[in-house]
Short mmCIF file of C-alpha atoms in Angstrom, two decimals:
data_model
loop_
_atom_site.label_atom_id
_atom_site.label_comp_id
_atom_site.label_asym_id
_atom_site.label_seq_id
_atom_site.Cartn_x
_atom_site.Cartn_y
_atom_site.Cartn_z
CA UNK V 3 -12.17 -102.26 18.41
CA UNK V 4 -15.44 -102.77 16.24
CA UNK V 5 -17.32 -100.78 18.71
CA UNK V 6 -14.91 -97.87 18.47
CA UNK V 7 -15.12 -98.08 14.55
CA UNK V 8 -18.67 -98.26 14.74
CA UNK V 9 -18.71 -95.05 16.74
CA UNK V 10 -16.67 -93.22 14.40
CA UNK V 11 -18.88 -94.36 11.49
CA UNK V 12 -21.76 -93.02 13.19
CA UNK V 13 -19.99 -89.69 14.13
CA UNK V 14 -18.95 -89.11 10.51
CA UNK V 15 -22.54 -90.03 9.34
CA UNK V 16 -24.09 -87.48 11.75
CA UNK V 17 -21.41 -85.01 10.39
CA UNK V 18 -22.71 -85.63 6.99
CA UNK V 19 -26.38 -85.37 7.83
CA UNK V 20 -25.58 -82.00 9.53
CA UNK V 21 -23.63 -80.71 6.52
CA UNK V 22 -26.43 -81.65 4.11
CA UNK V 23 -29.06 -79.96 6.42
CA UNK V 24 -26.99 -77.10 6.72
CA UNK V 25 -26.79 -76.61 3.05
CA UNK V 26 -30.50 -77.13 2.32
CA UNK V 27 -31.31 -74.65 5.13
CA UNK V 28 -28.83 -72.12 3.47
CA UNK V 29 -30.70 -72.78 0.10
CA UNK V 30 -33.84 -72.21 1.86
CA UNK V 31 -32.92 -68.91 3.60
CA UNK V 32 -31.41 -67.66 0.38
CA UNK V 33 -34.68 -68.48 -1.65
CA UNK V 34 -36.43 -66.52 1.41
CA UNK V 35 -34.28 -63.27 1.32
CA UNK V 36 -36.58 -60.43 0.82
CA UNK V 37 -36.53 -57.34 -1.84
CA UNK V 38 -38.81 -54.51 -2.20
CA UNK V 39 -40.14 -53.80 -5.60
CA UNK V 40 -41.54 -50.23 -6.13
CA UNK V 41 -43.93 -50.62 -9.08
CA UNK V 42 -44.17 -47.60 -11.43
CA UNK V 43 -46.87 -48.76 -13.32
CA UNK V 44 -50.73 -48.58 -12.78
CA UNK V 45 -50.21 -50.38 -9.63
CA UNK V 46 -48.47 -47.48 -7.80
CA UNK V 47 -50.61 -45.19 -5.70
CA UNK V 48 -48.18 -42.39 -5.85
CA UNK V 49 -45.65 -42.18 -8.48
CA UNK V 50 -44.25 -38.66 -7.33
CA UNK V 51 -43.39 -39.83 -3.64
CA UNK V 52 -41.87 -43.21 -5.23
CA UNK V 53 -38.99 -41.16 -6.57
CA UNK V 54 -38.36 -39.31 -3.24
CA UNK V 55 -38.42 -42.89 -1.64
CA UNK V 56 -35.73 -44.02 -4.17
CA UNK V 57 -33.94 -40.82 -3.25
CA UNK V 58 -34.23 -41.29 0.35
CA UNK V 59 -32.93 -44.70 0.15
CA UNK V 60 -29.86 -43.66 -1.80
CA UNK V 61 -29.31 -41.38 1.15
CA UNK V 62 -29.15 -44.17 3.49
CA UNK V 63 -26.12 -45.50 1.42
CA UNK V 64 -28.36 -48.37 0.10
CA UNK V 65 -28.21 -49.49 -3.64
CA UNK V 66 -31.46 -48.92 -5.85
CA UNK V 67 -31.77 -50.74 -9.13
CA UNK V 68 -33.75 -48.79 -11.62
CA UNK V 69 -35.48 -51.44 -13.84
CA UNK V 70 -35.86 -49.48 -17.13
CA UNK V 71 -38.87 -50.29 -19.28
CA UNK V 72 -40.01 -53.00 -16.57
CA UNK V 73 -43.39 -51.93 -15.24
CA UNK V 74 -43.11 -48.33 -15.76
CA UNK V 75 -39.62 -47.94 -14.87
CA UNK V 76 -39.86 -49.96 -11.14
CA UNK V 77 -37.32 -49.59 -8.53
CA UNK V 78 -35.69 -52.81 -6.69
CA UNK V 79 -34.23 -52.27 -3.29
CA UNK V 80 -32.91 -54.78 -0.63
CA UNK V 81 -35.26 -55.23 1.93
CA UNK V 82 -34.98 -53.13 5.13
CA UNK V 83 -38.21 -52.89 7.68
CA UNK V 84 -37.29 -48.97 7.77
CA UNK V 85 -37.74 -48.87 4.09
CA UNK V 86 -40.99 -50.72 4.01
CA UNK V 87 -42.34 -48.49 6.68
CA UNK V 88 -41.15 -45.39 5.12
CA UNK V 89 -42.97 -46.59 2.05
CA UNK V 90 -46.26 -47.08 4.22
CA UNK V 91 -45.78 -43.50 5.78
CA UNK V 92 -45.39 -41.89 2.43
CA UNK V 93 -48.21 -43.51 0.90
CA UNK V 94 -45.82 -45.54 -1.86
CA UNK V 95 -47.22 -48.85 -3.18
CA UNK V 96 -44.36 -51.50 -2.49
CA UNK V 97 -44.27 -55.41 -3.19
CA UNK V 98 -42.21 -57.74 -0.91
CA UNK V 99 -40.52 -60.42 -3.36
CA UNK V 100 -38.17 -63.27 -2.61
CA UNK V 101 -34.78 -63.45 -3.81
CA UNK V 102 -35.51 -65.97 -6.22
CA UNK V 103 -38.26 -63.41 -7.67
CA UNK V 104 -35.89 -60.83 -7.84
CA UNK V 105 -33.36 -62.79 -9.66
CA UNK V 106 -35.88 -64.21 -12.06
CA UNK V 107 -36.76 -60.41 -12.83
CA UNK V 108 -33.22 -59.54 -13.37
CA UNK V 109 -32.58 -62.57 -15.67
CA UNK V 110 -35.59 -61.59 -17.76
CA UNK V 111 -34.27 -58.00 -18.11
CA UNK V 112 -30.73 -59.03 -19.10
CA UNK V 113 -32.01 -61.17 -21.96
CA UNK V 114 -30.54 -59.31 -25.03
CA UNK V 115 -34.06 -59.48 -26.88
CA UNK V 116 -35.74 -57.63 -24.27
CA UNK V 117 -35.83 -54.09 -24.24
CA UNK V 118 -35.24 -53.68 -20.63
CA UNK V 119 -32.18 -53.10 -18.42
CA UNK V 120 -31.21 -52.70 -14.69
CA UNK V 121 -29.38 -49.67 -13.57
CA UNK V 122 -27.69 -49.50 -10.48
CA UNK V 123 -27.79 -46.25 -8.29
CA UNK V 124 -25.50 -45.92 -5.41
CA UNK V 125 -25.31 -42.41 -4.20
CA UNK V 126 -28.02 -39.60 -3.84
CA UNK V 127 -27.16 -36.64 -6.28
CA UNK V 128 -26.74 -33.15 -4.76
CA UNK V 129 -29.53 -30.94 -6.05
CA UNK V 130 -29.23 -27.11 -6.61
CA UNK V 131 -32.24 -24.99 -7.79
CA UNK V 132 -31.59 -21.46 -9.21
CA UNK V 133 -34.11 -19.19 -8.06
CA UNK V 134 -34.30 -15.63 -7.08
CA UNK V 135 -34.88 -14.61 -3.40
CA UNK V 136 -38.34 -13.10 -4.38
CA UNK V 137 -39.43 -15.98 -6.09
CA UNK V 138 -43.47 -15.84 -6.44
CA UNK V 139 -45.63 -19.09 -5.54
CA UNK V 140 -46.61 -19.70 -9.05
CA UNK V 141 -43.29 -19.55 -10.47
CA UNK V 142 -41.73 -23.14 -10.48
CA UNK V 143 -43.06 -26.66 -10.95
CA UNK V 144 -39.70 -28.17 -10.18
CA UNK V 145 -39.69 -26.89 -6.65
CA UNK V 146 -43.12 -27.77 -5.88
CA UNK V 147 -42.60 -31.45 -7.02
CA UNK V 148 -39.17 -31.48 -5.24
CA UNK V 149 -41.13 -30.50 -2.04
CA UNK V 150 -43.84 -32.93 -2.62
CA UNK V 151 -41.47 -35.95 -3.17
CA UNK V 152 -39.64 -34.96 0.02
CA UNK V 153 -36.26 -34.75 -2.10
CA UNK V 154 -33.95 -31.96 -0.58
CA UNK V 155 -32.62 -29.17 -2.55
CA UNK V 156 -30.63 -25.97 -2.19
CA UNK V 157 -31.42 -22.83 -3.47
CA UNK V 158 -28.88 -20.78 -5.25
CA UNK V 159 -28.81 -17.80 -7.62
CA UNK V 160 -26.46 -15.65 -9.83
CA UNK V 161 -23.94 -14.76 -6.79
CA UNK V 162 -23.42 -18.24 -5.91
CA UNK V 163 -22.88 -19.29 -9.67
CA UNK V 164 -20.49 -16.64 -10.02
CA UNK V 165 -18.47 -17.23 -7.11
CA UNK V 166 -17.77 -20.98 -8.37
CA UNK V 167 -20.23 -22.68 -6.07
CA UNK V 168 -21.93 -24.90 -8.65
CA UNK V 169 -19.07 -27.46 -8.42
CA UNK V 170 -20.73 -28.64 -5.09
CA UNK V 171 -23.79 -29.99 -7.04
CA UNK V 172 -24.62 -32.74 -9.32
CA UNK V 173 -27.74 -31.31 -10.68
CA UNK V 174 -28.98 -27.92 -11.45
CA UNK V 175 -32.33 -26.83 -12.39
CA UNK V 176 -32.93 -23.31 -13.75
CA UNK V 177 -35.81 -21.62 -12.30
CA UNK V 178 -38.40 -19.80 -14.81
CA UNK V 179 -35.84 -17.24 -15.63
CA UNK V 180 -35.22 -14.69 -18.45
CA UNK V 181 -31.42 -14.90 -19.11
CA UNK V 182 -31.75 -12.22 -21.74
CA UNK V 183 -31.82 -9.35 -19.14
CA UNK V 184 -35.55 -8.34 -20.05
CA UNK V 185 -36.86 -9.24 -16.82
CA UNK V 186 -39.44 -11.78 -18.48
CA UNK V 187 -40.68 -9.20 -20.89
CA UNK V 188 -43.47 -8.48 -18.26
CA UNK V 189 -42.95 -4.64 -18.78
CA UNK V 190 -46.01 -4.03 -20.74
CA UNK V 191 -48.45 -5.71 -18.18
CA UNK V 192 -46.72 -5.52 -14.92
CA UNK V 193 -44.44 -2.72 -14.73
CA UNK V 194 -46.32 -1.13 -11.86
CA UNK V 195 -46.81 -4.38 -10.07
CA UNK V 196 -44.72 -4.59 -6.73
CA UNK V 197 -43.33 -7.96 -7.35
CA UNK V 198 -42.13 -6.86 -10.77
CA UNK V 199 -40.30 -3.68 -9.54
CA UNK V 200 -38.89 -5.99 -6.71
CA UNK V 201 -37.54 -8.32 -9.37
CA UNK V 202 -35.91 -5.38 -11.24
CA UNK V 203 -34.35 -3.96 -8.18
CA UNK V 204 -33.12 -7.26 -6.92
CA UNK V 205 -31.20 -8.02 -10.15
CA UNK V 206 -29.91 -4.40 -10.79
CA UNK V 207 -28.58 -4.38 -7.25
CA UNK V 208 -26.90 -7.79 -7.80
CA UNK V 209 -25.23 -7.09 -10.89
CA UNK V 210 -23.80 -3.79 -9.53
CA UNK V 211 -22.40 -5.51 -6.59
CA UNK V 212 -21.05 -8.32 -8.91
CA UNK V 213 -19.29 -5.60 -11.06
CA UNK V 214 -21.54 -5.58 -14.12
CA UNK V 215 -22.94 -2.66 -15.70
CA UNK V 216 -26.34 -4.48 -17.02
CA UNK V 217 -28.34 -7.25 -15.69
CA UNK V 218 -28.01 -8.63 -19.35
CA UNK V 219 -24.08 -8.81 -18.87
CA UNK V 220 -24.53 -10.49 -15.53
CA UNK V 221 -27.01 -13.24 -16.99
CA UNK V 222 -24.53 -13.79 -19.71
CA UNK V 223 -21.83 -14.59 -17.31
CA UNK V 224 -24.16 -16.79 -15.49
CA UNK V 225 -25.02 -19.00 -18.52
CA UNK V 226 -21.46 -19.29 -19.43
CA UNK V 227 -20.52 -20.46 -16.14
CA UNK V 228 -23.34 -22.93 -16.23
CA UNK V 229 -21.73 -24.12 -19.93
CA UNK V 230 -18.56 -24.83 -17.84
CA UNK V 231 -20.18 -26.51 -15.30
CA UNK V 232 -22.03 -28.89 -17.61
CA UNK V 233 -18.80 -29.60 -19.78
CA UNK V 234 -16.94 -30.58 -16.38
CA UNK V 235 -19.71 -33.45 -15.92
CA UNK V 236 -22.58 -31.51 -14.30
CA UNK V 237 -26.32 -31.99 -15.15
CA UNK V 238 -28.67 -29.15 -16.32
CA UNK V 239 -32.46 -29.47 -16.32
CA UNK V 240 -34.52 -26.26 -17.10
CA UNK V 241 -38.13 -25.66 -18.25
CA UNK V 242 -40.34 -22.77 -19.77
CA UNK V 243 -38.35 -19.58 -20.36
CA UNK V 244 -35.17 -20.66 -18.76
CA UNK V 245 -34.61 -22.98 -21.82
CA UNK V 246 -34.97 -20.63 -24.79
CA UNK V 247 -33.66 -17.56 -23.09
CA UNK V 248 -30.53 -19.31 -21.91
CA UNK V 249 -29.42 -20.17 -25.61
CA UNK V 250 -30.64 -16.33 -26.80
CA UNK V 251 -28.23 -15.32 -24.13
CA UNK V 252 -25.33 -17.27 -25.58
CA UNK V 253 -26.17 -16.38 -28.92
CA UNK V 254 -26.21 -12.75 -28.20
CA UNK V 255 -22.82 -12.59 -26.53
CA UNK V 256 -21.57 -9.00 -27.54
CA UNK V 257 -24.86 -7.78 -29.07
CA UNK V 258 -27.27 -5.64 -27.35
CA UNK V 259 -30.84 -7.12 -27.68
CA UNK V 260 -32.47 -5.14 -24.79
CA UNK V 261 -34.25 -1.99 -25.46
CA UNK V 262 -33.95 1.30 -22.97
CA UNK V 263 -36.63 0.30 -20.47
CA UNK V 264 -34.53 -2.69 -19.60
CA UNK V 265 -30.99 -1.49 -19.57
CA UNK V 266 -31.09 2.31 -20.13
CA UNK V 267 -29.97 2.39 -23.86
CA UNK V 268 -31.39 1.37 -27.19
CA UNK V 269 -31.13 -2.17 -28.50
CA UNK V 270 -28.91 -2.98 -31.61
CA UNK V 271 -31.36 -2.77 -34.70
CA UNK V 272 -29.11 -5.15 -36.62
CA UNK V 273 -29.32 -7.85 -33.54
CA UNK V 274 -30.47 -10.80 -35.55
CA UNK V 275 -27.86 -10.45 -38.08
CA UNK V 276 -25.24 -10.53 -35.49
CA UNK V 277 -26.50 -13.60 -33.40
CA UNK V 278 -23.76 -16.55 -32.90
CA UNK V 279 -25.15 -20.11 -32.53
CA UNK V 280 -22.03 -21.83 -32.14
CA UNK V 281 -22.17 -22.00 -28.36
CA UNK V 282 -25.83 -22.66 -28.00
CA UNK V 283 -27.12 -25.87 -26.53
CA UNK V 284 -30.15 -26.73 -28.41
CA UNK V 285 -31.12 -24.19 -30.99
CA UNK V 286 -29.91 -22.55 -34.15
CA UNK V 287 -30.90 -20.11 -36.66
CA UNK V 288 -33.71 -18.33 -34.70
CA UNK V 289 -34.58 -14.86 -34.60
CA UNK V 290 -34.98 -12.62 -31.58
CA UNK V 291 -38.07 -10.82 -31.08
CA UNK V 292 -37.40 -7.13 -31.13
CA UNK V 293 -40.51 -5.50 -29.81
CA UNK V 294 -40.18 -5.09 -26.04
CA UNK V 295 -43.71 -4.95 -25.56
CA UNK V 296 -44.43 -8.33 -27.17
CA UNK V 297 -44.41 -11.30 -24.55
CA UNK V 298 -42.20 -13.42 -26.70
CA UNK V 299 -38.27 -13.66 -26.55
CA UNK V 300 -38.02 -15.20 -30.12
CA UNK V 301 -39.38 -17.32 -32.85
CA UNK V 302 -38.23 -20.56 -31.18
CA UNK V 303 -41.27 -21.01 -29.19
CA UNK V 304 -44.68 -21.87 -30.37
CA UNK V 305 -46.96 -20.29 -27.72
CA UNK V 306 -48.32 -17.51 -29.92
CA UNK V 307 -48.46 -19.28 -33.12
CA UNK V 308 -49.62 -22.59 -32.51
CA UNK V 309 -53.15 -23.90 -33.44
CA UNK V 310 -53.60 -26.90 -31.20
CA UNK V 311 -56.98 -26.94 -29.15
CA UNK V 312 -56.60 -27.82 -25.48
CA UNK V 313 -58.23 -31.05 -25.69
CA UNK V 314 -55.88 -32.28 -28.67
CA UNK V 315 -52.76 -30.92 -26.96
CA UNK V 316 -50.62 -33.96 -26.42
CA UNK V 317 -47.29 -34.97 -27.06
CA UNK V 318 -45.61 -38.46 -27.27
CA UNK V 319 -42.61 -39.98 -25.61
CA UNK V 320 -40.09 -41.69 -28.07
CA UNK V 321 -39.25 -45.22 -27.29
CA UNK V 322 -35.38 -46.01 -26.85
CA UNK V 323 -33.43 -49.11 -26.36
CA UNK V 324 -32.75 -49.57 -22.63
CA UNK V 325 -29.43 -51.58 -23.36
CA UNK V 326 -27.92 -49.06 -25.97
CA UNK V 327 -29.40 -45.90 -25.30
CA UNK V 328 -29.80 -46.09 -21.12
CA UNK V 329 -29.61 -42.10 -21.07
CA UNK V 330 -32.62 -41.32 -22.81
CA UNK V 331 -34.53 -44.43 -21.57
CA UNK V 332 -34.19 -43.22 -18.16
CA UNK V 333 -35.27 -39.74 -18.94
CA UNK V 334 -38.45 -41.15 -20.54
CA UNK V 335 -39.52 -43.72 -17.91
CA UNK V 336 -43.26 -43.24 -17.45
CA UNK V 337 -46.49 -45.29 -17.06
CA UNK V 338 -47.75 -43.51 -20.01
CA UNK V 339 -46.29 -42.62 -23.32
CA UNK V 340 -48.84 -39.85 -24.55
CA UNK V 341 -48.61 -37.10 -22.29
CA UNK V 342 -51.05 -34.11 -21.70
CA UNK V 343 -49.59 -30.92 -22.94
CA UNK V 344 -49.57 -27.45 -20.94
CA UNK V 345 -48.52 -23.99 -21.87
CA UNK V 346 -45.99 -21.68 -20.59
CA UNK V 347 -44.28 -18.44 -21.52
CA UNK V 348 -42.25 -20.78 -23.61
CA UNK V 349 -44.46 -23.99 -24.63
CA UNK V 350 -42.69 -25.88 -26.98
CA UNK V 351 -39.99 -25.60 -29.49
CA UNK V 352 -40.31 -25.21 -33.36
CA UNK V 353 -38.49 -28.30 -34.60
CA UNK V 354 -36.89 -26.81 -37.41
CA UNK V 355 -34.86 -24.48 -34.91
CA UNK V 356 -33.57 -27.46 -33.08
CA UNK V 357 -30.10 -28.27 -33.79
CA UNK V 358 -29.59 -31.60 -35.74
CA UNK V 359 -27.46 -32.92 -33.01
CA UNK V 360 -30.13 -32.54 -30.11
CA UNK V 361 -31.92 -35.59 -29.13
CA UNK V 362 -35.93 -34.99 -29.26
CA UNK V 363 -37.47 -37.20 -26.58
CA UNK V 364 -41.01 -36.04 -26.68
CA UNK V 365 -42.70 -34.31 -29.53
CA UNK V 366 -46.26 -33.35 -31.02
CA UNK V 367 -45.52 -34.35 -34.70
CA UNK V 368 -48.39 -33.23 -36.45
CA UNK V 369 -47.75 -29.69 -34.87
CA UNK V 370 -44.16 -29.70 -35.64
CA UNK V 371 -43.27 -29.03 -32.01
CA UNK V 372 -40.40 -30.47 -29.98
CA UNK V 373 -41.57 -30.75 -26.30
CA UNK V 374 -38.78 -32.51 -24.52
CA UNK V 375 -35.08 -32.64 -25.88
CA UNK V 376 -31.62 -33.67 -24.43
CA UNK V 377 -28.16 -33.29 -25.25
CA UNK V 378 -24.39 -33.46 -24.25
CA UNK V 379 -21.67 -30.87 -23.63
CA UNK V 380 -18.14 -32.17 -22.71
CA UNK V 381 -18.54 -34.84 -19.80
CA UNK V 382 -22.05 -33.45 -18.79
CA UNK V 383 -25.77 -33.42 -20.05
CA UNK V 384 -28.55 -31.27 -20.27
CA UNK V 385 -32.41 -31.58 -20.63
CA UNK V 386 -34.96 -28.85 -21.86
CA UNK V 387 -38.63 -28.97 -20.95
CA UNK V 388 -40.92 -26.81 -22.35
CA UNK V 389 -44.21 -25.51 -20.70
CA UNK V 390 -44.52 -24.35 -16.97
CA UNK V 391 -46.85 -26.56 -15.11
CA UNK V 392 -47.70 -30.13 -16.20
CA UNK V 393 -51.08 -30.06 -14.37
CA UNK V 394 -52.03 -26.46 -14.93
CA UNK V 395 -52.75 -26.02 -18.44
CA UNK V 396 -52.32 -22.30 -18.66
CA UNK V 397 -50.93 -21.43 -15.11
CA UNK V 398 -51.08 -17.62 -15.27
CA UNK V 399 -49.38 -14.96 -13.28
CA UNK V 400 -50.89 -14.85 -10.04
CA UNK V 401 -52.43 -18.00 -10.01
CA UNK V 402 -52.11 -20.39 -6.87
CA UNK V 403 -49.57 -23.10 -7.10
CA UNK V 404 -50.63 -26.64 -8.11
CA UNK V 405 -51.72 -28.98 -5.28
CA UNK V 406 -49.82 -32.05 -6.13
CA UNK V 407 -51.81 -33.94 -3.51
CA UNK V 408 -54.43 -33.92 -6.30
CA UNK V 409 -51.95 -35.29 -8.83
CA UNK V 410 -49.72 -38.15 -7.33
CA UNK V 411 -49.54 -40.06 -10.60
CA UNK V 412 -48.97 -37.23 -12.88
CA UNK V 413 -46.91 -38.38 -16.01
CA UNK V 414 -45.85 -34.87 -16.95
CA UNK V 415 -44.41 -34.27 -13.51
CA UNK V 416 -42.58 -37.83 -13.58
CA UNK V 417 -40.38 -36.53 -16.49
CA UNK V 418 -38.92 -33.80 -14.06
CA UNK V 419 -38.28 -36.34 -11.42
CA UNK V 420 -36.52 -38.79 -13.93
CA UNK V 421 -34.27 -35.98 -14.35
CA UNK V 422 -33.64 -35.87 -10.55
CA UNK V 423 -32.48 -39.31 -10.29
CA UNK V 424 -30.56 -39.64 -13.51
CA UNK V 425 -27.48 -38.14 -12.11
CA UNK V 426 -27.24 -41.12 -9.66
CA UNK V 427 -27.28 -43.67 -12.61
CA UNK V 428 -25.41 -41.76 -15.34
CA UNK V 429 -22.77 -44.59 -15.64
CA UNK V 430 -23.44 -45.29 -19.43
CA UNK V 431 -23.73 -42.89 -22.25
CA UNK V 432 -25.89 -43.57 -25.21
CA UNK V 433 -24.18 -45.54 -27.86
CA UNK V 434 -26.10 -44.23 -30.92
#
């Protein structure tokens, strides 16, 4: 009996030892669980492709945490060998960290006094780019960087928008476009060029097929449909002339601002007295340029009036509260706060013509220029970014497209890609 009790005691003792050993083994395994940190500070070899890696990971239905204001807006991803290998193939810097390290980072970020936050992203946004079928190689920085970062997108144009196909997409980028119906105001310099004539014919044919008497009427209908898309929860991003001409078209609803070489009849001489700024996104109190030969749409843009030498052309990104204003914080993530300026048909916006409710995220304060602005419409958001190509200061018509292999860490292009990922994370609206 004593022997039997002793065996029972030994058996129970072994069970306790095994239980304790199992518990410690679990703790060790947990502490060794690996995450991938994609740094976005100066340690990153290729910032632009890092966004593509974050997008690719979301496509695999794997959560990505965007660590706002932590090492330039880094990404934290659960470890998978496939993701690590894909980073290696794409030339993206990545650091393996244990679970205890990731938890320490998240705990530090969560402290109330620290201006950082961790935003969960779980689904890759579906991206559409508004672009004509005859797009020229010099036309669009966004398609260049999407292609370089290996982020998929679908090309759509007026017909797709006017047949209610926008609802299929989370994010819409406006190609370097003229929504006023004046064909970019290229008439004076390029009216005899085949690419210009093709653009005019393409738009006129499409307008007729869609039931519009003028291209300007079709473009107005497109902007109004985009307004409805934003209000329903969509996200709009636009650059260069697609920003101010969008608002000009909305303000000129019912007013003929096109001279006869554009639409076959004279413009309204009193056009500026009839503009309505109630439905514009960003700008108010502006005046439309009447001269059809002047390469400018309105006084919103600063391109022809600014006195900023190229070696002094920079704009500064504002700092926002990551915990209280996560939306502008996401859109301004960068490894640099002072960004090199660049020209465009629309370079930047006169600050006094920007509506008071619009959030300025980047500015050249000394020159009175807003460069990077943002706002809300209904349930959706929009962002305007002045200038044409962040790594080509003037980027003239006919210039070859920028080779982004030469600019893998471009802070100016990073602002575009912040906007690409934003719809995946737009859980919180700014609180101020």
